[in-house]
Coordinates of C-alpha atoms and ligand atoms in Angstrom, one line a residue:
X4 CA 0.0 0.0 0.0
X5 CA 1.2 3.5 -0.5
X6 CA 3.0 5.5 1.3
X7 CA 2.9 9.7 0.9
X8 CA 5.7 11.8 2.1
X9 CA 5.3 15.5 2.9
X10 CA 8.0 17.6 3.8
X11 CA 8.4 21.8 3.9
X12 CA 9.3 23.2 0.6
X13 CA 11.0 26.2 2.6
X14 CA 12.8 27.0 5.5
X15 CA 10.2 25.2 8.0
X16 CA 7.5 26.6 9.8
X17 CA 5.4 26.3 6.3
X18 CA 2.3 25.1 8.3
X19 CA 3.3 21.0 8.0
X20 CA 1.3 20.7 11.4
X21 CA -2.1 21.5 10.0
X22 CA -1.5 19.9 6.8
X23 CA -0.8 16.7 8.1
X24 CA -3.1 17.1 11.1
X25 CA -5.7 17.0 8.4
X26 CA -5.0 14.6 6.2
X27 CA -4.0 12.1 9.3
X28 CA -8.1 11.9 9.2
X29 CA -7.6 9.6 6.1
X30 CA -4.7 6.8 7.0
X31 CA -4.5 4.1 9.0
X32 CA -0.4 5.4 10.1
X33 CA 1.4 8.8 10.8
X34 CA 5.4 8.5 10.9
X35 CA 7.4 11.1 11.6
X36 CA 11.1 10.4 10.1
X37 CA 13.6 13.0 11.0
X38 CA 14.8 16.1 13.0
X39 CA 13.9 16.3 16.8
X40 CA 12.5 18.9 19.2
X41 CA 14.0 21.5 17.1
X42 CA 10.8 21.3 15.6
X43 CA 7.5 22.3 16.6
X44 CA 4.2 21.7 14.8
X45 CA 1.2 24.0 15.9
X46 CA -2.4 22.7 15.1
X47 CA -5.5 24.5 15.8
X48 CA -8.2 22.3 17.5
X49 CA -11.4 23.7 18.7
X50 CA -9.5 27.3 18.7
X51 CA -6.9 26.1 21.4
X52 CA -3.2 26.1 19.9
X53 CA -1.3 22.2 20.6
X54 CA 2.3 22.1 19.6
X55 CA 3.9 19.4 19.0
X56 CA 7.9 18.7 19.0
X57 CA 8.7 14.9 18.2
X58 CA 5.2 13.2 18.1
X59 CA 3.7 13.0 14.8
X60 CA 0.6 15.5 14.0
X61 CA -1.8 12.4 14.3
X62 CA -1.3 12.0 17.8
X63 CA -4.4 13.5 18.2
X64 CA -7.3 11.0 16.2
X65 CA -8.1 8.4 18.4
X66 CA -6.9 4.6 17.8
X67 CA -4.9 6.3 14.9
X68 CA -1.2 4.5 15.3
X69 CA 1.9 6.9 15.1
X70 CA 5.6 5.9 14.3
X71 CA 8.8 7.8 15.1
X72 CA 11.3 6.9 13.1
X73 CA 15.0 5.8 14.0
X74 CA 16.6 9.0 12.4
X75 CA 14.9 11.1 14.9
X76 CA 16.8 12.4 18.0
X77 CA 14.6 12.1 21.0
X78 CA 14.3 14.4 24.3
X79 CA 13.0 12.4 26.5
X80 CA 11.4 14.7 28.5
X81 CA 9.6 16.2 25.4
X82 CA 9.0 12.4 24.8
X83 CA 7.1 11.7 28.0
X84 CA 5.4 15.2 27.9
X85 CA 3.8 14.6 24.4
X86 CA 2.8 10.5 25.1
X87 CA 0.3 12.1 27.6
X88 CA -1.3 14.3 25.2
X89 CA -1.6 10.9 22.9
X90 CA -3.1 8.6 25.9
X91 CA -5.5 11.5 26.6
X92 CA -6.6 11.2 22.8
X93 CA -6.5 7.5 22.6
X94 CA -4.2 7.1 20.1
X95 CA -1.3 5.0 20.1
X96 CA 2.7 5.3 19.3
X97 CA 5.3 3.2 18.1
X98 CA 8.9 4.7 19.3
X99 CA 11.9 3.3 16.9
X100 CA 14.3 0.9 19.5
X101 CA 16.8 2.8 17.4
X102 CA 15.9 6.5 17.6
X103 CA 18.3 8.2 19.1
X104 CA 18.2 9.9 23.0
X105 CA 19.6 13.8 23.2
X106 CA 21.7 13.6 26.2
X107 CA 21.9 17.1 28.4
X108 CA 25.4 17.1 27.5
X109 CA 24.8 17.7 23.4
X110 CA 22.4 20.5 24.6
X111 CA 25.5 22.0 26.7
X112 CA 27.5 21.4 23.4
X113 CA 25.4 23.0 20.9
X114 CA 24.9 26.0 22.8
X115 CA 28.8 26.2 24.2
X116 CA 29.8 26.4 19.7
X117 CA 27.2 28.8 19.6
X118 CA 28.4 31.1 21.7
X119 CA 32.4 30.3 20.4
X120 CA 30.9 31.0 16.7
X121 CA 29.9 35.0 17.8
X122 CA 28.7 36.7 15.0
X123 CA 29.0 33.4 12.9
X124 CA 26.6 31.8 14.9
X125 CA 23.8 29.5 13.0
X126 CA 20.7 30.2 15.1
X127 CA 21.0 27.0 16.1
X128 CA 17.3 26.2 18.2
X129 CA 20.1 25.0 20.5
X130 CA 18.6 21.7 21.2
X131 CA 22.0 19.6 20.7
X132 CA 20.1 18.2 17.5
X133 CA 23.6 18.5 15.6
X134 CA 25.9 17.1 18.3
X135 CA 23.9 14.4 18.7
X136 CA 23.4 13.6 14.9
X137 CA 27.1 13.5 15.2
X138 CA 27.1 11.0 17.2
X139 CA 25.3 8.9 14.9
X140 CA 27.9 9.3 12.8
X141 CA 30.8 8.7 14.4
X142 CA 28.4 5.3 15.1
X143 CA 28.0 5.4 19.2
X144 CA 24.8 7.2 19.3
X145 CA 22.8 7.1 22.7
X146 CA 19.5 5.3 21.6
X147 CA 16.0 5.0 23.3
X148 CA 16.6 1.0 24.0
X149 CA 19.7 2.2 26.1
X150 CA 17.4 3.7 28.3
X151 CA 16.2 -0.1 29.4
X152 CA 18.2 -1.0 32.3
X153 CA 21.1 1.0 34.1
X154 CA 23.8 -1.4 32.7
X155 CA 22.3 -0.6 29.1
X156 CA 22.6 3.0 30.0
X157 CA 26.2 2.6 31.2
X158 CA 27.1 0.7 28.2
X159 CA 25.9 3.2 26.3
X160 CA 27.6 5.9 27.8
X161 CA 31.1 4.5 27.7
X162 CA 30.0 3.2 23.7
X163 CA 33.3 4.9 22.0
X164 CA 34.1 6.8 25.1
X165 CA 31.4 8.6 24.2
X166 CA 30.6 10.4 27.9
X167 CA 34.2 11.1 28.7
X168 CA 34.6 13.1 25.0
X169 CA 31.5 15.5 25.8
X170 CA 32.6 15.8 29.3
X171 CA 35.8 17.5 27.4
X172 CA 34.0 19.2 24.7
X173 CA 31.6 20.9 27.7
X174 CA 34.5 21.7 29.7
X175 CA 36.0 23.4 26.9
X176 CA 33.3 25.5 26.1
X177 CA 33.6 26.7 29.4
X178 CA 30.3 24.8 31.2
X179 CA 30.4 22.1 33.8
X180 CA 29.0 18.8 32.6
X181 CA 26.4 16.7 34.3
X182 CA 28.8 14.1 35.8
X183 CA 28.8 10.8 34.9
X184 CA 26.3 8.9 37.9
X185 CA 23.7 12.0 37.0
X186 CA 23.6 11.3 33.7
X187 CA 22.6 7.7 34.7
X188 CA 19.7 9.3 37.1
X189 CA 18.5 11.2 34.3
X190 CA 18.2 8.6 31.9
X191 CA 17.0 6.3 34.8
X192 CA 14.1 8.4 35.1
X193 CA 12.8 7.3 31.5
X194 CA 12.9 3.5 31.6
X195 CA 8.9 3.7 31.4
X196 CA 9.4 4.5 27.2
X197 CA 10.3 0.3 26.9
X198 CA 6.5 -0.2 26.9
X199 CA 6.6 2.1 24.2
X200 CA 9.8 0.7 21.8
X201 CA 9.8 -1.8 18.9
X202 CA 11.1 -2.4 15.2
X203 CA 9.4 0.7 13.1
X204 CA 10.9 -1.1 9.9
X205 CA 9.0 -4.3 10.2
X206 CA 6.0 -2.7 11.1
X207 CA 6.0 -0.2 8.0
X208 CA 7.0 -3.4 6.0
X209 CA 4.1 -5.4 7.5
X210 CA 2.1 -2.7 7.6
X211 CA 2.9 -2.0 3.6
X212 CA 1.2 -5.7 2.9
X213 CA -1.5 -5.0 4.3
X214 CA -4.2 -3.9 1.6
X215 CA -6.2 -0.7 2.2
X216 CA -3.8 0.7 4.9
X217 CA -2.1 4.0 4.2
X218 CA 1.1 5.9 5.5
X219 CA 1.9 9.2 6.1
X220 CA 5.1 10.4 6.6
X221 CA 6.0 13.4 8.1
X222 CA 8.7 15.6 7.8
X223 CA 10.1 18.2 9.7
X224 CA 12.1 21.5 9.1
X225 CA 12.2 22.1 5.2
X226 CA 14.2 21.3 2.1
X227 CA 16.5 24.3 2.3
X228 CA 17.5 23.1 5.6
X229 CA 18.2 19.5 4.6
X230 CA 21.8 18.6 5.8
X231 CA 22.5 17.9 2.1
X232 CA 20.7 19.9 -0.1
X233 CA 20.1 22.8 2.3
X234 CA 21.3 26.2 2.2
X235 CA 24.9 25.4 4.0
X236 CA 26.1 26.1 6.1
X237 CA 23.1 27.1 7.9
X238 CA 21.8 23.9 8.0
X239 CA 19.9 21.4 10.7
X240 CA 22.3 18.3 10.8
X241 CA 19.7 15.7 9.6
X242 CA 17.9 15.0 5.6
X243 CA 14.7 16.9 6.1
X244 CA 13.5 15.8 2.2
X245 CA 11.9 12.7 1.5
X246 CA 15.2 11.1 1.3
X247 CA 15.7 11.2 5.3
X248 CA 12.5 8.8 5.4
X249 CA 13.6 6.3 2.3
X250 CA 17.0 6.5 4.3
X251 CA 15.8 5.2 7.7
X252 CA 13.3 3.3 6.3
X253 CA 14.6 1.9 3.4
X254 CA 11.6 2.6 1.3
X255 CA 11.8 3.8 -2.0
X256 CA 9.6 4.7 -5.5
X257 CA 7.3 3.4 -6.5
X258 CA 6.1 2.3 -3.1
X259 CA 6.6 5.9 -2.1
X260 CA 3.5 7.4 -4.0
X261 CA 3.9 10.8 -3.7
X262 CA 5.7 13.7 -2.2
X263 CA 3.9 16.9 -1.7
X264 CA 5.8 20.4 -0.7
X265 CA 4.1 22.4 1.8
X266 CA 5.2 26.3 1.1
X267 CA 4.0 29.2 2.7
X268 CA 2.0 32.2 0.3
X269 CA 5.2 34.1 1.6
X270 CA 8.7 33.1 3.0
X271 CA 9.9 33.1 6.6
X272 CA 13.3 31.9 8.1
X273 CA 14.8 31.7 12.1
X274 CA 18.2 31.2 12.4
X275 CA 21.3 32.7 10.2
X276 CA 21.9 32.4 6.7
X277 CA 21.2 33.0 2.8
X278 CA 17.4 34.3 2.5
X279 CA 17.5 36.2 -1.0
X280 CA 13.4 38.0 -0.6
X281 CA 14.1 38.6 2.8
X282 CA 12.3 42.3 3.6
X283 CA 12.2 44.9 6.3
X284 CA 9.9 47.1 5.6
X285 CA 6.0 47.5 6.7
X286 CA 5.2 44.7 4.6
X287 CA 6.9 42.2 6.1
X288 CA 6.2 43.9 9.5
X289 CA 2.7 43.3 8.9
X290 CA 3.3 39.7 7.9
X291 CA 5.4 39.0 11.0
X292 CA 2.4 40.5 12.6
X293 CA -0.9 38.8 10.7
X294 CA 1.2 35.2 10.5
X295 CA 2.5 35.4 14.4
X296 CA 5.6 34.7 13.0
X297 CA 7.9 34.0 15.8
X298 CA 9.5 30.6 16.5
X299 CA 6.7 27.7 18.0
X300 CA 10.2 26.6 19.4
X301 CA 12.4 29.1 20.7
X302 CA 10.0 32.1 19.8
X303 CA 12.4 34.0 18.4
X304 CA 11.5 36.8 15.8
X305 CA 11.0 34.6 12.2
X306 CA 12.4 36.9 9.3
X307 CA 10.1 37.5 6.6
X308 CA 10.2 37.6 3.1
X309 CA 8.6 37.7 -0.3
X310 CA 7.4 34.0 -1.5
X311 CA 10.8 33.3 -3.9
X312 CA 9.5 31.5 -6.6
X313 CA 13.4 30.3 -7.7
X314 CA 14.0 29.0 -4.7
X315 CA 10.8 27.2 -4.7
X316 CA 11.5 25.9 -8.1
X317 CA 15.2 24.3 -6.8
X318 CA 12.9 23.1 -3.7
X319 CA 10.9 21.0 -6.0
X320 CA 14.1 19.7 -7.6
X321 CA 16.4 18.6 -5.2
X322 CA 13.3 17.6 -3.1
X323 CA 12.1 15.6 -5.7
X324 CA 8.3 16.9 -5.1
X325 CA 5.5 16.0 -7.3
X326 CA 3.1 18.5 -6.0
X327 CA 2.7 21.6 -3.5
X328 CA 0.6 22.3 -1.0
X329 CA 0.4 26.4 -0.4
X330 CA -0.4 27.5 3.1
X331 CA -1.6 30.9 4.7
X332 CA -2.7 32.5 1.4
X333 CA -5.4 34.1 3.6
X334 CA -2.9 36.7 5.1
X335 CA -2.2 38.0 1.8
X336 CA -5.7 39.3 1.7
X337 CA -6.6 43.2 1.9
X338 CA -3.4 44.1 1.1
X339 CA -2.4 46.9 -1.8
X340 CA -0.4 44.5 -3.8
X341 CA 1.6 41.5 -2.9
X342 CA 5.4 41.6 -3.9
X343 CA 6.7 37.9 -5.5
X344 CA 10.6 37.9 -6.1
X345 CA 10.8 36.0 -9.8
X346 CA 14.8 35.7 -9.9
X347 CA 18.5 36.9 -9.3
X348 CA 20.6 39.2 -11.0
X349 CA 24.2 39.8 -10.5
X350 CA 24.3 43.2 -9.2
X351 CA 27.3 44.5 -11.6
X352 CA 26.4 42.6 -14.7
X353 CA 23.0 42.9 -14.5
X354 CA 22.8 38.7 -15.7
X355 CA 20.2 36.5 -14.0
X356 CA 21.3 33.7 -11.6
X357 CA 20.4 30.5 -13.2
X358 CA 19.8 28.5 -10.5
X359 CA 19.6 28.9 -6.2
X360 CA 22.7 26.0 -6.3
X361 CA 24.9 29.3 -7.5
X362 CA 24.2 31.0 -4.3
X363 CA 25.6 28.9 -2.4
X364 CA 28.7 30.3 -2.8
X365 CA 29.1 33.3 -0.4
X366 CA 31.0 35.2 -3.2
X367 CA 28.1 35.0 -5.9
X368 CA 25.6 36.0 -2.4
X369 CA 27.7 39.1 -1.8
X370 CA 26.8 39.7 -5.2
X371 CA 23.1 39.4 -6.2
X372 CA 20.3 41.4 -6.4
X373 CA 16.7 39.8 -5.9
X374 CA 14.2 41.2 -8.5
X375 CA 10.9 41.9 -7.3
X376 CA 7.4 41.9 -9.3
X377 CA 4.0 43.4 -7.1
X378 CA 0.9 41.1 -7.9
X379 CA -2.6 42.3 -7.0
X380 CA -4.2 41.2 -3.8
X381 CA -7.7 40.4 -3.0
X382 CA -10.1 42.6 -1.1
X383 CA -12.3 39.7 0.6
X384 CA -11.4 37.5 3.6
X385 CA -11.0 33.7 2.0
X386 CA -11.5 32.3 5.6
X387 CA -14.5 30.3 4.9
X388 CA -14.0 29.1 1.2
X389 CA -13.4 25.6 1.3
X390 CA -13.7 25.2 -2.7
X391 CA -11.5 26.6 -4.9
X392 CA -13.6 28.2 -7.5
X393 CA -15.3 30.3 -4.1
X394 CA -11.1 32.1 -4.4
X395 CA -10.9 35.7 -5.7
X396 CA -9.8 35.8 -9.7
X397 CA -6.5 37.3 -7.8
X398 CA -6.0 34.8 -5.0
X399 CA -6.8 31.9 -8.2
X400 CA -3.9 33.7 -10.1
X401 CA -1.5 33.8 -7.2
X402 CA -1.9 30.2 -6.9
X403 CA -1.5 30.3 -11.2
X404 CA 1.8 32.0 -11.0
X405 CA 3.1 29.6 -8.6
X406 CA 1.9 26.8 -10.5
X407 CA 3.3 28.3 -13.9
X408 CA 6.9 29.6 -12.2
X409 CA 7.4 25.6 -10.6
X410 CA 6.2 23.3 -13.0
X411 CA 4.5 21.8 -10.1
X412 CA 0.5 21.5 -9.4
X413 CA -0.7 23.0 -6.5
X414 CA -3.0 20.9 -5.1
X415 CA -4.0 22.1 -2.2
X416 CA -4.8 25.8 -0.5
X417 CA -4.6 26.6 3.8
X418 CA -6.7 30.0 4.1
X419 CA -7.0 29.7 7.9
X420 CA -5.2 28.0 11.4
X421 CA -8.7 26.1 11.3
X422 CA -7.9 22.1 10.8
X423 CA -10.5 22.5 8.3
X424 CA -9.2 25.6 6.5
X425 CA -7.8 24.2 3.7
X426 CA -9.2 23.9 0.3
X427 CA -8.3 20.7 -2.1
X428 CA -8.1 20.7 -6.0
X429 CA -10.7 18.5 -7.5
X430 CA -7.1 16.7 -9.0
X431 CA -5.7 16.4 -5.7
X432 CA -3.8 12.5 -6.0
X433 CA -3.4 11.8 -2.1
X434 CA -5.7 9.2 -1.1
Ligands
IMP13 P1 19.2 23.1 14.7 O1 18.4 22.2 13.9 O2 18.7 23.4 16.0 O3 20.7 22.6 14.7 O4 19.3 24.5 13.9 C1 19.9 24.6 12.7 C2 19.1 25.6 11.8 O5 17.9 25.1 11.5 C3 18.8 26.9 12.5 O6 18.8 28.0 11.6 C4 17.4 26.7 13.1 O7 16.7 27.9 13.3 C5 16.8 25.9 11.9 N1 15.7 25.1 12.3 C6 15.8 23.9 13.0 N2 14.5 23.4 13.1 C7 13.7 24.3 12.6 C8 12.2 24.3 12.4 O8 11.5 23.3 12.8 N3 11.7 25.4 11.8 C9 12.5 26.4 11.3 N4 13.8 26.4 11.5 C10 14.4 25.3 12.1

């Protein structure tokens, strides 16, 4: 049975959360794949806000079964915090044996190079998501069925010497580490996750055999911050495309159906780093303000931008997307006119920039100009259409230049936080 993959065509924070909060009403499965806590999905039920960090969005439909993935780093405490809001909704999760734990030490860690990096810095959320990815690599990661027993714990704590080198690398930064016997209290205090562990694979793969039953798989964080293909080196340390889930789970085309891009109807980034639309002006002040566009994570100030339809076009590439998914097109109503930034030029020569792969050299970035068109807006609040042809001629020809700059069929539309604000094309090939 099918499998569809949705990831953010962006920087993150494109509105996943909703997206996948809604179509979770139509599978069997929800599996999140990658990234950890650095994450934070926000889905509106019954007007209360929910966040959620590591769980996947379907935590919420009763008797609905949710997977995390062994490429995802785990805070346990985030762990435990979320499980409750899933027993309270009666649905149930699978946690990967193999996923791995973030140890208070890679949280010490990724803060301590923060602060050594100065005005380098990345913007990391600071949730030792890249030290322990590292870890991974360097193949003596800390994983949940450590947690088990204290001898597993200890094991896994001397695995490659791997307390003794963060001790050092804490110390270093200038911080005190948790000693040894507390990090075995901490992790003591999270044995209970065993009822909650098992093989991920073999389900999906037993799962996959059985007819009817569909998967959806959840990304987090967005294409341009995919360790790989991302915007280096500004990056989050794990494959946020669909190839961090066919990595961990081993599952590729044509099984995997389809992969749909979620985008915002403008652009929005946290952190350091490349943003070629980014605006400060009362534009974007009034996006920051109609989107609450500040981090569900660290809530820090998102910057805001124009929607950049080149770097949505390499977003579809290198993320291998069939389809797109535009989000928050309401906020774009009312406004005088919308600006849409349609390529790069090199300031001096006055050539365009091919592709976004150029500007990834910081020279060529020193050196290009975004251009800028201004596309009419919409007087009337879209709130309550839930069918496409009910969208304003303008808002229908926003989603038409999109479609036409991308290659790429939009197929569906969010015009409101409302888990049922969200209009599908009659062509829409989910489910
Ligand atoms: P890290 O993933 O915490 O290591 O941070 C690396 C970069 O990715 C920083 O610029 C973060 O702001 C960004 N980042 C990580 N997770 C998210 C997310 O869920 N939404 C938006 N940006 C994120």
């Amino acid at each position: 049975m099918p499998v569809i993959v949705i990831v953010g065509a962006q920087w993150g924070d494109e509105g996943k959360g909703k997206v996948v909060d809604h179509l979770a009403q139509s599978v069997d499965v929800v599996l999140r794949f990658g990234g950890g806590a650095n994450a934070g999905h926000t889905l509106v039920v019954n007007g209360k806000p929910v966040t959620l960090r590591l769980l996947p969005s379907g935590i919420l439909y009763p008797k609905k079964l949710n997977i995390v993935g062994p490429y995802v780093v785990c805070d346990p405490e985030v762990l435990v915090r979320e499980l409750r809001i899933s027993k309270e909704a009666g649905s149930a999760v699978l946690l990967d044996n193999d996923a791995m734990v973030v140890l208070p030490l890679f949280k010490q860690i990724d803060e301590g190079r923060e602060n050594e990096r100065g005005c380098h810095a990345i913007g990391t959320t600071k949730n030792g998501i890249g030290p322990c990815y590292e870890s991974h690599k360097a193949r003596r990661e800390f994983r949940l069925r450590d947690l088990e027993s204290e001898q597993a714990i200890r094991r896994a704590l001397d695995r490659g010497n791997l307390y003794a080198d963060l001790a050092g690398e804490v110390r270093f930064g200038g911080d005190e580490p948790m000693d040894f016997d507390e990090i075995v209290a901490w992790a003591k205090k999270f044995s209970g996750l065993k009822e909650y562990l098992g093989d991920t694979r073999e389900m999906v793969e037993e799962l996959l055999e059985k007819p009817g039953c569909n998967i959806l798989a959840e990304g987090a964080q967005g294409i341009m911050l995919d360790e790989d293909q991302g915007s280096r080196p500004d990056n989050t340390a794990s494959n946020s495309t669909q190839a961090g889930f066919s990595k961990s789970f081993g599952i590729y085309p044509p099984v995997l159906k389809h992969t749909a891009g979620i985008a915002k109807a403008y652009v929005t980034r946290v952190g350091g780093g490349v943003m070629p639309s980014e605006m400060d002006n009362e534009w974007s002040r009034l996006m920051q303000d109609r989107g609450k566009e500040f981090g569900s994570v660290t809530g820090r100030p998102r910057r805001v931008g124009a929607l950049d339809l080149p770097l949505l076009r390499f977003a579809c590439r290198r993320g291998g997307l069939n389809s797109l998914i535009i989000t928050k097109l309401d906020l774009l109503s009312g406004l005088h006119s919308i600006p849409v930034c349609v390529g790069y030029l090199y300031k001096s020569t006055g050539l365009r920039v091919p592709t976004f792969a150029t500007l990834s050299s910081n020279e060529t970035l020193a050196n290009i100009k975004p251009q800028f068109i201004e596309v009419d807006s919409w007087s009337q609040p879209i709130d309550k259409c839930r069918c496409y042809d009910d969208l304003p001629a303008a808002a229908q020809a926003y989603i038409n230049l999109i479609e036409n700059s991308v290659g790429k069929p939009v197929i569906g539309v969010g015009v409101g936080p409302e888990r049922d604000a969200i209009i599908w094309r009659n062509t829409h090939p989910l489910f």
